[in-house]
PDB file of C-alpha atoms in Angstrom:
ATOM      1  CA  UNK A   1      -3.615 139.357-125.841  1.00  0.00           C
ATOM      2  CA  UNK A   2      -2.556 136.640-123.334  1.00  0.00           C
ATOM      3  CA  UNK A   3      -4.661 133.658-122.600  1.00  0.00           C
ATOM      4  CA  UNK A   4      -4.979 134.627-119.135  1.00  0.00           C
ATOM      5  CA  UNK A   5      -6.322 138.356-119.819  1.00  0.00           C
ATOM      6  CA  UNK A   6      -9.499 136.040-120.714  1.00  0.00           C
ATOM      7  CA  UNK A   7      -9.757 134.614-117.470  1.00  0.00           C
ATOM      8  CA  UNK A   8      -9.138 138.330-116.180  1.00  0.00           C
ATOM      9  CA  UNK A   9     -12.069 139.341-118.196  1.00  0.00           C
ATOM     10  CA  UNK A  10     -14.757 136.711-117.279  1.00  0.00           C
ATOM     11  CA  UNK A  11     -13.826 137.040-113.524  1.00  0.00           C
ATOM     12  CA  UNK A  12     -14.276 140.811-113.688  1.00  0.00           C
ATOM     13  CA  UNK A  13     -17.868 140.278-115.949  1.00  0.00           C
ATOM     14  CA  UNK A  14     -18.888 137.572-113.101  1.00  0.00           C
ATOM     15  CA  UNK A  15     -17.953 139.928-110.188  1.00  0.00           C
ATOM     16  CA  UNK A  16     -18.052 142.980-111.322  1.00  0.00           C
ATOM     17  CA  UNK A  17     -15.158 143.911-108.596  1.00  0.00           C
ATOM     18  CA  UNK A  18     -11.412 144.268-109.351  1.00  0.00           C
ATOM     19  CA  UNK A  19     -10.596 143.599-105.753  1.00  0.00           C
ATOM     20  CA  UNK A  20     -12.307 140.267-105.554  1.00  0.00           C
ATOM     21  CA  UNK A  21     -10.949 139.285-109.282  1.00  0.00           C
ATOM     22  CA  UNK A  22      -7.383 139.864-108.018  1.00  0.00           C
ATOM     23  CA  UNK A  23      -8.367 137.735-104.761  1.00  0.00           C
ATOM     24  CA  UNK A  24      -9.699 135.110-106.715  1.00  0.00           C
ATOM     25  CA  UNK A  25      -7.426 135.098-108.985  1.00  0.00           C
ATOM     26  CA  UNK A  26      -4.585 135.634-106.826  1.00  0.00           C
ATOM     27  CA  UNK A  27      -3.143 138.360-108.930  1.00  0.00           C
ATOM     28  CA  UNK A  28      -2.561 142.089-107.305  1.00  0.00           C
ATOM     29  CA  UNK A  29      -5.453 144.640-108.145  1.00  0.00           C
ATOM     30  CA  UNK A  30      -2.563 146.858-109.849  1.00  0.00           C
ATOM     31  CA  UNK A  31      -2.376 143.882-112.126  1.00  0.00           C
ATOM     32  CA  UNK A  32      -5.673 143.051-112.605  1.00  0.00           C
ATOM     33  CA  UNK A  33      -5.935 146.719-113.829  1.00  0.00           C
ATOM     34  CA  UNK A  34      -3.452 147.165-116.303  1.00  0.00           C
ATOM     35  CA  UNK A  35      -4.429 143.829-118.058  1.00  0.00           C
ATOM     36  CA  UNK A  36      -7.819 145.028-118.489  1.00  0.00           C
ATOM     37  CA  UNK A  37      -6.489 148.421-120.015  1.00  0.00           C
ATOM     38  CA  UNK A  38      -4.544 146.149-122.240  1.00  0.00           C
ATOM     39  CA  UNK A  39      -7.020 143.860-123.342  1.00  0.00           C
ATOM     40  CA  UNK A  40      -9.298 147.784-123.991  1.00  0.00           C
ATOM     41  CA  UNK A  41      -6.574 149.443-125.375  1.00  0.00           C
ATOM     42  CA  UNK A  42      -5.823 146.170-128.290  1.00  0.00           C
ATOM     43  CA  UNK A  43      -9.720 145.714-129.248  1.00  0.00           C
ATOM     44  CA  UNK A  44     -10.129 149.819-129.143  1.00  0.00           C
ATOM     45  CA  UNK A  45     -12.910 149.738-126.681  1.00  0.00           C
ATOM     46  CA  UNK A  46     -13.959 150.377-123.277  1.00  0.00           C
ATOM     47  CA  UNK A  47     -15.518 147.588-121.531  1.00  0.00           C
ATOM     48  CA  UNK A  48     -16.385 148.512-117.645  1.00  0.00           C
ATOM     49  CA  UNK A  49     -17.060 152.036-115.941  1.00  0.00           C
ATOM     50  CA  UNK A  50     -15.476 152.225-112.989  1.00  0.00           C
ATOM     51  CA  UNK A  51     -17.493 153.345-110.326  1.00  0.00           C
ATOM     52  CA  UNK A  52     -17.537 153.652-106.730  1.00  0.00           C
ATOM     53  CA  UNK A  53     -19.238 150.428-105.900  1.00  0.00           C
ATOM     54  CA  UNK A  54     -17.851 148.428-108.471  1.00  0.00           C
ATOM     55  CA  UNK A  55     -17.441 147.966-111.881  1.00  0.00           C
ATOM     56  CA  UNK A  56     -20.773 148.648-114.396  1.00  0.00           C
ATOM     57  CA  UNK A  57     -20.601 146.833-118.083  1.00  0.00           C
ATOM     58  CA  UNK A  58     -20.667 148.355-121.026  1.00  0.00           C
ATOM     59  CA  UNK A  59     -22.172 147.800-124.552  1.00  0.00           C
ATOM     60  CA  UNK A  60     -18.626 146.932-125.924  1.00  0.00           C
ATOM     61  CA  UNK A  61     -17.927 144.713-122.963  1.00  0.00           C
ATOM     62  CA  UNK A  62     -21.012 143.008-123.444  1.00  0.00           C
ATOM     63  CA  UNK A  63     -20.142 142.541-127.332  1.00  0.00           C
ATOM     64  CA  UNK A  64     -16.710 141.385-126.250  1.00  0.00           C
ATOM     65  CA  UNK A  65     -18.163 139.123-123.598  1.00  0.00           C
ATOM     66  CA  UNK A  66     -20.132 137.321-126.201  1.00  0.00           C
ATOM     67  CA  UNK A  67     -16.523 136.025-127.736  1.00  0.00           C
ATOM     68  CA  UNK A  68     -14.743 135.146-124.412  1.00  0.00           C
ATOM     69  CA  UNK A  69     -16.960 133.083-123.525  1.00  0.00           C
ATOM     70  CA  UNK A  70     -16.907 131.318-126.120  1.00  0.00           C
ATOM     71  CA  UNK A  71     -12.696 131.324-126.084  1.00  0.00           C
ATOM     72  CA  UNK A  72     -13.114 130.239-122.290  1.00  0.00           C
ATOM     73  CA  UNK A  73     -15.152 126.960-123.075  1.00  0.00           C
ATOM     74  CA  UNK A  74     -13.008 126.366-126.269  1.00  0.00           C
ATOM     75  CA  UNK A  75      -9.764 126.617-123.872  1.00  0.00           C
ATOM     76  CA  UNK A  76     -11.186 124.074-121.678  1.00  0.00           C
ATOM     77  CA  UNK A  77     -12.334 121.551-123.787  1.00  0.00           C
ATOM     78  CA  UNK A  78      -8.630 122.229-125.121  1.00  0.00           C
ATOM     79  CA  UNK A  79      -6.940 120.985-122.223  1.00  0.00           C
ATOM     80  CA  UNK A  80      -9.382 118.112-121.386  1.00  0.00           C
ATOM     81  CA  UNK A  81      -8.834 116.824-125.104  1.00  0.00           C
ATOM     82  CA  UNK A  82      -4.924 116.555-124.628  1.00  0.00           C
ATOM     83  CA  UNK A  83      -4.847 115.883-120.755  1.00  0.00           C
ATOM     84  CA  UNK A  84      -6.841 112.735-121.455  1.00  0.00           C
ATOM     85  CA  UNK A  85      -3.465 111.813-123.422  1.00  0.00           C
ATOM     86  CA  UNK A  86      -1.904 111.310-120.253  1.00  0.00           C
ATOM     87  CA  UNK A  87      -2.289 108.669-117.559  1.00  0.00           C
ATOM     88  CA  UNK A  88      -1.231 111.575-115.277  1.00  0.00           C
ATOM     89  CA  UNK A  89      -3.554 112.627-112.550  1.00  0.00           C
ATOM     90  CA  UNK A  90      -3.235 115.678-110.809  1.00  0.00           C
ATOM     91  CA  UNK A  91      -4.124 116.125-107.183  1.00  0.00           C
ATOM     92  CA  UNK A  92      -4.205 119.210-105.339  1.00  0.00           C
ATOM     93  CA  UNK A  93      -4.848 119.372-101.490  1.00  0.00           C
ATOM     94  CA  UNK A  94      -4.155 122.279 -98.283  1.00  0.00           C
ATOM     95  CA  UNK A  95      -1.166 122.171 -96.144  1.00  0.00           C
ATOM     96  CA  UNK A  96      -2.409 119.873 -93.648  1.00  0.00           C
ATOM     97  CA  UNK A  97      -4.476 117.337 -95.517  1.00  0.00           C
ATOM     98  CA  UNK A  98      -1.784 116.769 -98.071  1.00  0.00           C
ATOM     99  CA  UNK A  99       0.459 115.638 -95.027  1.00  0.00           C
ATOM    100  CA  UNK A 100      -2.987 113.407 -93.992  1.00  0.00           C
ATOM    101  CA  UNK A 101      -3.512 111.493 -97.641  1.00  0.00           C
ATOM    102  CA  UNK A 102      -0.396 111.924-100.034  1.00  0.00           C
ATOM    103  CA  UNK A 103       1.679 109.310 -98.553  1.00  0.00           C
ATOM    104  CA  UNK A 104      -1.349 106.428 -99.553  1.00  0.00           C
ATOM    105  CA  UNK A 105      -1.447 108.063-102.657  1.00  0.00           C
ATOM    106  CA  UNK A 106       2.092 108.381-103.053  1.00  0.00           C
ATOM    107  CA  UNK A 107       2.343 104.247-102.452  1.00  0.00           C
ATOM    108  CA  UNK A 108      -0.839 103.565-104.595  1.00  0.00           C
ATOM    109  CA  UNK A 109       0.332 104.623-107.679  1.00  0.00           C
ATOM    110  CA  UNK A 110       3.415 106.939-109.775  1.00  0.00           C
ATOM    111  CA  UNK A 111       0.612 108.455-111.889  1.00  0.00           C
ATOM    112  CA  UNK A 112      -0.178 111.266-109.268  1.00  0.00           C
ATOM    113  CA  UNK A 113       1.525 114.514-109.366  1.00  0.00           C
ATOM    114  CA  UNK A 114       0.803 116.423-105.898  1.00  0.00           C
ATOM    115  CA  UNK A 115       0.153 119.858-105.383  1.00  0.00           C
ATOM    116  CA  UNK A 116      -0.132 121.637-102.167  1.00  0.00           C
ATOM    117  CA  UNK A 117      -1.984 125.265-102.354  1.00  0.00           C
ATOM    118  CA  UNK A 118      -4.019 127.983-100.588  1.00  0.00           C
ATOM    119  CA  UNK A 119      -7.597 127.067-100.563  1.00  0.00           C
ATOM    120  CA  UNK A 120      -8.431 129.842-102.913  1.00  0.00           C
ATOM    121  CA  UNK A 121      -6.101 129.221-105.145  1.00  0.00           C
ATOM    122  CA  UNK A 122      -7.204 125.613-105.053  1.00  0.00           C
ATOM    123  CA  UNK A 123     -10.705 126.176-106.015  1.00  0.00           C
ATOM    124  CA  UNK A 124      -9.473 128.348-108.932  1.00  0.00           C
ATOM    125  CA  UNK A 125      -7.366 125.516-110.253  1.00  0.00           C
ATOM    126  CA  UNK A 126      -9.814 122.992-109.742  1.00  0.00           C
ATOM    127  CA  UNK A 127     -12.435 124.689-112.084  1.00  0.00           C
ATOM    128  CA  UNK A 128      -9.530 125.590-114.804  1.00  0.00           C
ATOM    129  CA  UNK A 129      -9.240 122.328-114.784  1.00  0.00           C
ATOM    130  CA  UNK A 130      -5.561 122.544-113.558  1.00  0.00           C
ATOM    131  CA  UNK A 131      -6.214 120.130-110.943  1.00  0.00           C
ATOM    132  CA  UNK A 132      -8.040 116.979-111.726  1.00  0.00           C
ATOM    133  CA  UNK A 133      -8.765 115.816-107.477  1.00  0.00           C
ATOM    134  CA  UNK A 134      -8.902 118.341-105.298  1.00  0.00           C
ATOM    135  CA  UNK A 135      -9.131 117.287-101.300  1.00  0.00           C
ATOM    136  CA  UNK A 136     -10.295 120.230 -98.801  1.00  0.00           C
ATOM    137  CA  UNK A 137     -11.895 121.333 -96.083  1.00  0.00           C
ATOM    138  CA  UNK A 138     -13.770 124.171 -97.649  1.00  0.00           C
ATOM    139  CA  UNK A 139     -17.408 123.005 -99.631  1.00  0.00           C
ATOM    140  CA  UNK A 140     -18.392 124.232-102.895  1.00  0.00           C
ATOM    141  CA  UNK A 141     -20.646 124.516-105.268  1.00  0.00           C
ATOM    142  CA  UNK A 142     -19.728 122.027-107.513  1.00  0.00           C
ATOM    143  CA  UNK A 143     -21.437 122.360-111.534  1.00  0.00           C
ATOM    144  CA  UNK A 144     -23.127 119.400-113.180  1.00  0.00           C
ATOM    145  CA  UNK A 145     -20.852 116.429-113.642  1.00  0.00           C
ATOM    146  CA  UNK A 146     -18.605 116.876-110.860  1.00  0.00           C
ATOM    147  CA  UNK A 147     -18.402 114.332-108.016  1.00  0.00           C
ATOM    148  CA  UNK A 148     -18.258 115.470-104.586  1.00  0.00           C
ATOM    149  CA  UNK A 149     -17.408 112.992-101.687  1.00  0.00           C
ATOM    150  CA  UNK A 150     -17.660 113.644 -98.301  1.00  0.00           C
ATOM    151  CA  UNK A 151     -15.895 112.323 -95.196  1.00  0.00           C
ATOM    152  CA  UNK A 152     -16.137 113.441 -91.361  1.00  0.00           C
ATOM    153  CA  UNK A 153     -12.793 114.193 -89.889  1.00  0.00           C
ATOM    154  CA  UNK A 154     -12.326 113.374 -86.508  1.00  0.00           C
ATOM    155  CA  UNK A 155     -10.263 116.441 -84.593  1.00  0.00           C
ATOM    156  CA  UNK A 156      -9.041 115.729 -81.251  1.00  0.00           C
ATOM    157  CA  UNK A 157      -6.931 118.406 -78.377  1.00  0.00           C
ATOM    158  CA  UNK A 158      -3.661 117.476 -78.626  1.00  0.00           C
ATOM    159  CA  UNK A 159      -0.738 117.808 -76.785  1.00  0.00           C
ATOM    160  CA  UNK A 160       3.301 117.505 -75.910  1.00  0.00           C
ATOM    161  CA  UNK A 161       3.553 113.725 -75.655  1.00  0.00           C
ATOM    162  CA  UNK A 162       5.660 114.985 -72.442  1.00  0.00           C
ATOM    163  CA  UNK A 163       3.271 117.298 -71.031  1.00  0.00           C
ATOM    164  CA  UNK A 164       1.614 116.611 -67.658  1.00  0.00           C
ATOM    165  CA  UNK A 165      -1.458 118.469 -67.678  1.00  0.00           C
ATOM    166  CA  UNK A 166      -3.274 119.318 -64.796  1.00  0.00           C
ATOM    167  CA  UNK A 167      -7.095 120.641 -66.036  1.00  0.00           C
ATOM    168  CA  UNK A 168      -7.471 123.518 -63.982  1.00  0.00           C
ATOM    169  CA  UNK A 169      -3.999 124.901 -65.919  1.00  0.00           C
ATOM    170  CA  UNK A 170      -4.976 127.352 -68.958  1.00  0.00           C
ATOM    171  CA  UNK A 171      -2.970 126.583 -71.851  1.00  0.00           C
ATOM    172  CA  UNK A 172      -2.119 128.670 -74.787  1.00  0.00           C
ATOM    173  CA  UNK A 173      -3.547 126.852 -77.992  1.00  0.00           C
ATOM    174  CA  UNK A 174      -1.949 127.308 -81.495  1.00  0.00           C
ATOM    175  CA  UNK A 175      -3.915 127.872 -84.217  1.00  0.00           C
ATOM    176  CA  UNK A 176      -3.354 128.770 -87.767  1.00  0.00           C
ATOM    177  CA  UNK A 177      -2.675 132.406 -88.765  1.00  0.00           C
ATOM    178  CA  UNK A 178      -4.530 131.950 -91.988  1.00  0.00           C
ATOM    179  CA  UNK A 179      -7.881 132.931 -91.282  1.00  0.00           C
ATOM    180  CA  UNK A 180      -9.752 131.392 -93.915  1.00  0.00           C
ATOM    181  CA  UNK A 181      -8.072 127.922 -92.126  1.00  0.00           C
ATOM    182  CA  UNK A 182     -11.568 125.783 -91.247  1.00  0.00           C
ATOM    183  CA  UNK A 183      -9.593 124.461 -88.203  1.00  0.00           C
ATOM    184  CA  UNK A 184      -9.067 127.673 -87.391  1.00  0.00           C
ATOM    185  CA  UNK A 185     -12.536 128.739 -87.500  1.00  0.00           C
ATOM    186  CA  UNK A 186     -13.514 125.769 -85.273  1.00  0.00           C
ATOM    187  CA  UNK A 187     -10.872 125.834 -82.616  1.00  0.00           C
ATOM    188  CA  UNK A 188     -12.226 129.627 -82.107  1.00  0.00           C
ATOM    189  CA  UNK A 189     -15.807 128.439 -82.302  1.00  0.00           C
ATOM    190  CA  UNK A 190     -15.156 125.636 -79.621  1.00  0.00           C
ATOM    191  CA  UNK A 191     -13.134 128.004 -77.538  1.00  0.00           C
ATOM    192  CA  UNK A 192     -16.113 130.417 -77.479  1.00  0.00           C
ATOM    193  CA  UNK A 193     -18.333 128.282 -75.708  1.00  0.00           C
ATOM    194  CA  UNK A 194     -16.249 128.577 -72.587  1.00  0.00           C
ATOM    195  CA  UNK A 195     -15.978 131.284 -70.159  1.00  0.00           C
ATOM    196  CA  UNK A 196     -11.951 130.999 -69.986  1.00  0.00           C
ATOM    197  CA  UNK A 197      -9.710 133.631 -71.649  1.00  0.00           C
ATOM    198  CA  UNK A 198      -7.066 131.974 -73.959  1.00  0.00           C
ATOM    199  CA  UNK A 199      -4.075 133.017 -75.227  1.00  0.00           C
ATOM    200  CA  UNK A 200      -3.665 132.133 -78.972  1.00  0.00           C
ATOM    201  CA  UNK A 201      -0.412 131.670 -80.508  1.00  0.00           C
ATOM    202  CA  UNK A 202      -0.695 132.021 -84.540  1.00  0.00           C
ATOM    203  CA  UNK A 203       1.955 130.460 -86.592  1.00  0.00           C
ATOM    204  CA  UNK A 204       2.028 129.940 -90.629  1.00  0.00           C
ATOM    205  CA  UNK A 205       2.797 126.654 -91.382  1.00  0.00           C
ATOM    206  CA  UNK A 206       1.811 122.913 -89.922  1.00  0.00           C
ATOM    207  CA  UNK A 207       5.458 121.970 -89.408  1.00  0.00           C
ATOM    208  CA  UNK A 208       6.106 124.977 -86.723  1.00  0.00           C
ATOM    209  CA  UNK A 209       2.564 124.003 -85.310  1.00  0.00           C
ATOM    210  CA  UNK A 210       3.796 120.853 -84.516  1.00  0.00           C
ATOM    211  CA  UNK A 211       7.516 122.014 -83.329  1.00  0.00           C
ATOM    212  CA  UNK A 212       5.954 124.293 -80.961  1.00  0.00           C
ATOM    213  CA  UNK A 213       3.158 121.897 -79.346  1.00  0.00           C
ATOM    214  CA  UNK A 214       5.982 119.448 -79.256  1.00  0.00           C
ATOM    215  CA  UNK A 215       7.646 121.157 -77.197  1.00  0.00           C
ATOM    216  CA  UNK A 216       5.789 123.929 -75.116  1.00  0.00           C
ATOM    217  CA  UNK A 217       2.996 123.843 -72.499  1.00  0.00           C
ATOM    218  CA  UNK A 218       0.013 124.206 -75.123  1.00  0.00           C
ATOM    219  CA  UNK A 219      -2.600 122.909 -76.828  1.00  0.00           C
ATOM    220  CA  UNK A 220      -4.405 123.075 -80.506  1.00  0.00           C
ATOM    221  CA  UNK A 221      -7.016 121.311 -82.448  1.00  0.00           C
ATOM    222  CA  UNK A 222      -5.762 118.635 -84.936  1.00  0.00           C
ATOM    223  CA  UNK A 223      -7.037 115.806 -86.786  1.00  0.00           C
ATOM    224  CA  UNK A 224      -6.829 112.116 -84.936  1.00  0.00           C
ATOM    225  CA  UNK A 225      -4.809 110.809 -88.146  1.00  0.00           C
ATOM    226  CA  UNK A 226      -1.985 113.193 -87.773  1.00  0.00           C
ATOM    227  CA  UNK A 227      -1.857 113.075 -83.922  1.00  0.00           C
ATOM    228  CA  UNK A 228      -1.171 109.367 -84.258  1.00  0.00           C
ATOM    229  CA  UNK A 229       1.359 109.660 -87.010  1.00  0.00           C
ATOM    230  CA  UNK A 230       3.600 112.352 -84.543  1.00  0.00           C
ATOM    231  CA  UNK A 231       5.370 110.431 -81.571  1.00  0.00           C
ATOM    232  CA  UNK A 232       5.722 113.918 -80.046  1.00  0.00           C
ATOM    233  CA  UNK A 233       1.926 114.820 -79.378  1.00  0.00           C
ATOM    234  CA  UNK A 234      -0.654 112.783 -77.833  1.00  0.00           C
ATOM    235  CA  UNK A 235      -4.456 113.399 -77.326  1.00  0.00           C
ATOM    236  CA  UNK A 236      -5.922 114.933 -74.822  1.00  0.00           C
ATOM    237  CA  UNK A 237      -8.847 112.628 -73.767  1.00  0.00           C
ATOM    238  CA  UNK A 238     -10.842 114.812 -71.258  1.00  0.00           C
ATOM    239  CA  UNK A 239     -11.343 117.335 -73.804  1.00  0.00           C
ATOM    240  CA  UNK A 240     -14.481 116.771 -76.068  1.00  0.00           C
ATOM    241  CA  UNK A 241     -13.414 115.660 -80.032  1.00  0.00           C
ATOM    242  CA  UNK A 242     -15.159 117.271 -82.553  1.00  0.00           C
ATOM    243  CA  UNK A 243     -15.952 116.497 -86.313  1.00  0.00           C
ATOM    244  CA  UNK A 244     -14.412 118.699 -89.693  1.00  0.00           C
ATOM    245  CA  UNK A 245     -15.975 116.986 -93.084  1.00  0.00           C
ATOM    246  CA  UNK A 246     -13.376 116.903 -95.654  1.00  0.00           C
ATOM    247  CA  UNK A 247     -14.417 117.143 -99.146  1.00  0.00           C
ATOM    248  CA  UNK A 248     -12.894 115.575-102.676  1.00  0.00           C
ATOM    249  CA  UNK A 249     -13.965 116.741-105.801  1.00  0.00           C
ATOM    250  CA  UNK A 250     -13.233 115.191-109.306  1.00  0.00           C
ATOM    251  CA  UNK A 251     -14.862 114.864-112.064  1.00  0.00           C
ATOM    252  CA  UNK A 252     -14.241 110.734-112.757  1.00  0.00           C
ATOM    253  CA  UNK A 253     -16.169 107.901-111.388  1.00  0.00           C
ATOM    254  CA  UNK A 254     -12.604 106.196-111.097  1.00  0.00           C
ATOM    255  CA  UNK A 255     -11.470 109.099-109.694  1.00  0.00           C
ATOM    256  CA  UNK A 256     -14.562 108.913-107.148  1.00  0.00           C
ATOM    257  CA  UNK A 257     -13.630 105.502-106.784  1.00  0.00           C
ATOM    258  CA  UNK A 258     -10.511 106.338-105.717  1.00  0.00           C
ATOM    259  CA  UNK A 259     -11.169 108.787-103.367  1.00  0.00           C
ATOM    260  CA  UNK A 260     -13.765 106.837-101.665  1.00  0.00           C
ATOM    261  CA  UNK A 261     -11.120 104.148-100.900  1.00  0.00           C
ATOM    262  CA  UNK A 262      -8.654 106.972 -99.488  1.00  0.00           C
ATOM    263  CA  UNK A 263     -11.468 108.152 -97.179  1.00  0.00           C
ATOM    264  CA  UNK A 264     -11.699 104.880 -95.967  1.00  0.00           C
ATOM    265  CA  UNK A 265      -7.979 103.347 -95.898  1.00  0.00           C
ATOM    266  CA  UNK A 266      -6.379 106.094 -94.272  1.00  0.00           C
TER     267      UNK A 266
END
């Protein structure tokens, strides 16, 4: 047994799903699957019934659950008792806010290691405890003893610093192809409210988002910070701004100390 078929295990007890386990858990389902046969196969038991709508415990699951839950609080308390060993703090952040706060972090101190991840996957390391700050744009529900701060993000339309832009022109606007991407989400959203048909262009990373507004007749949705960091895009004032909250989670006061000063430095 690996440590991580417990993590398998407790997922799949939570969610009863082997779809949503391997999302979650960022593992394929094929995976997901043969580690639980594993795990059956070396305590001789069966432990879910696989049925159409999902996965149904069983009395020896239930038995074995008793234990792994107990190994899953053991491993954490594990980790915090030799983590606190180090003056190392680990930060991990989404592809566009890590380009937003790293740098002042970066300058502030050597201590920080910096981790840029999938929102998911970011989550999922925050509550193993892999991650000790995590900075996103997606809320959660965080447990007892876990600070949350909160900060509105200002998101203005920006543009090719050379564009000329008459207002009756429709532009294309460039968006994120991730779909779970809150800026994403709004940019759609605010787009709805018109009557205009736009063309989106979806592109996987920040950097070729930039490249392309840079240098193309379009628009997109990005936070006032970063437009004023890139010499190549400037705002577009006639279009409205609109507000994203960002969200840090730790589980420090000095960490919450800390992040309350990024919030407001940067």
């Amino acid at each position: 047994m690996e440590i991580n078929d417990i993590t398998i295990f407790m997922e799949l007890y939570r969610n009863r799903s082997i779809t949503k386990t391997a999302e979650l858990l960022n593992y394929t389902q094929s995976n997901v699957s043969a580690r639980l046969m594993k795990l059956e196969k070396e305590f001789h038991g069966t432990f879910f019934l696989r049925t159409r709508s999902g996965l149904k415990i069983l009395p020896e699951g239930e038995r074995f659950y008793q234990y792994a839950v107990i190994m899953e609080d053991t491993l954490k308390k594990l980790y915090q008792e030799f983590q606190t060993e180090s003056q190392e703090i680990r930060v991990g952040s989404t592809q566009l806010l890590s380009r937003l706060y790293f740098p002042w972090l970066f300058e502030k101190s050597s201590y920080f290691t910096m981790h840029t991840d999938a929102v998911k996957k970011l989550n999922r390391n925050f509550n193993s405890q892999i991650y000790d700050i995590v900075i996103t744009h997606m809320p959660q529900s965080p447990d007892t003893g876990i600070f949350q701060i909160q900060y509105p993000e200002v998101l203005l339309w920006a543009a090719s610093s050379s564009l000329d832009w008459n207002q009756e022109e429709v532009l294309p606007v460039i968006v994120s192809r991730d779909k779970l991407c809150p800026l994403r989400h709004l940019t759609l959203q605010t787009l709805s409210q018109g009557k205009i048909q736009l063309s989106l262009i979806e592109v996987d990373t920040l950097d070729l988002m930039i490249t392309l507004l840079s240098a193309n007749r379009a628009i997109a949705l990005l936070p006032e910070k970063l437009i004023k960091q890139e010499r190549r895009l400037k705002v577009l004032p006639s279009l409205s701004p609109v507000t994203l909250p960002v969200y840090g989670y730790c589980r420090k006061k000095t960490e919450a100390d800390l992040l309350n000063q990024l919030f407001q430095e940067t």
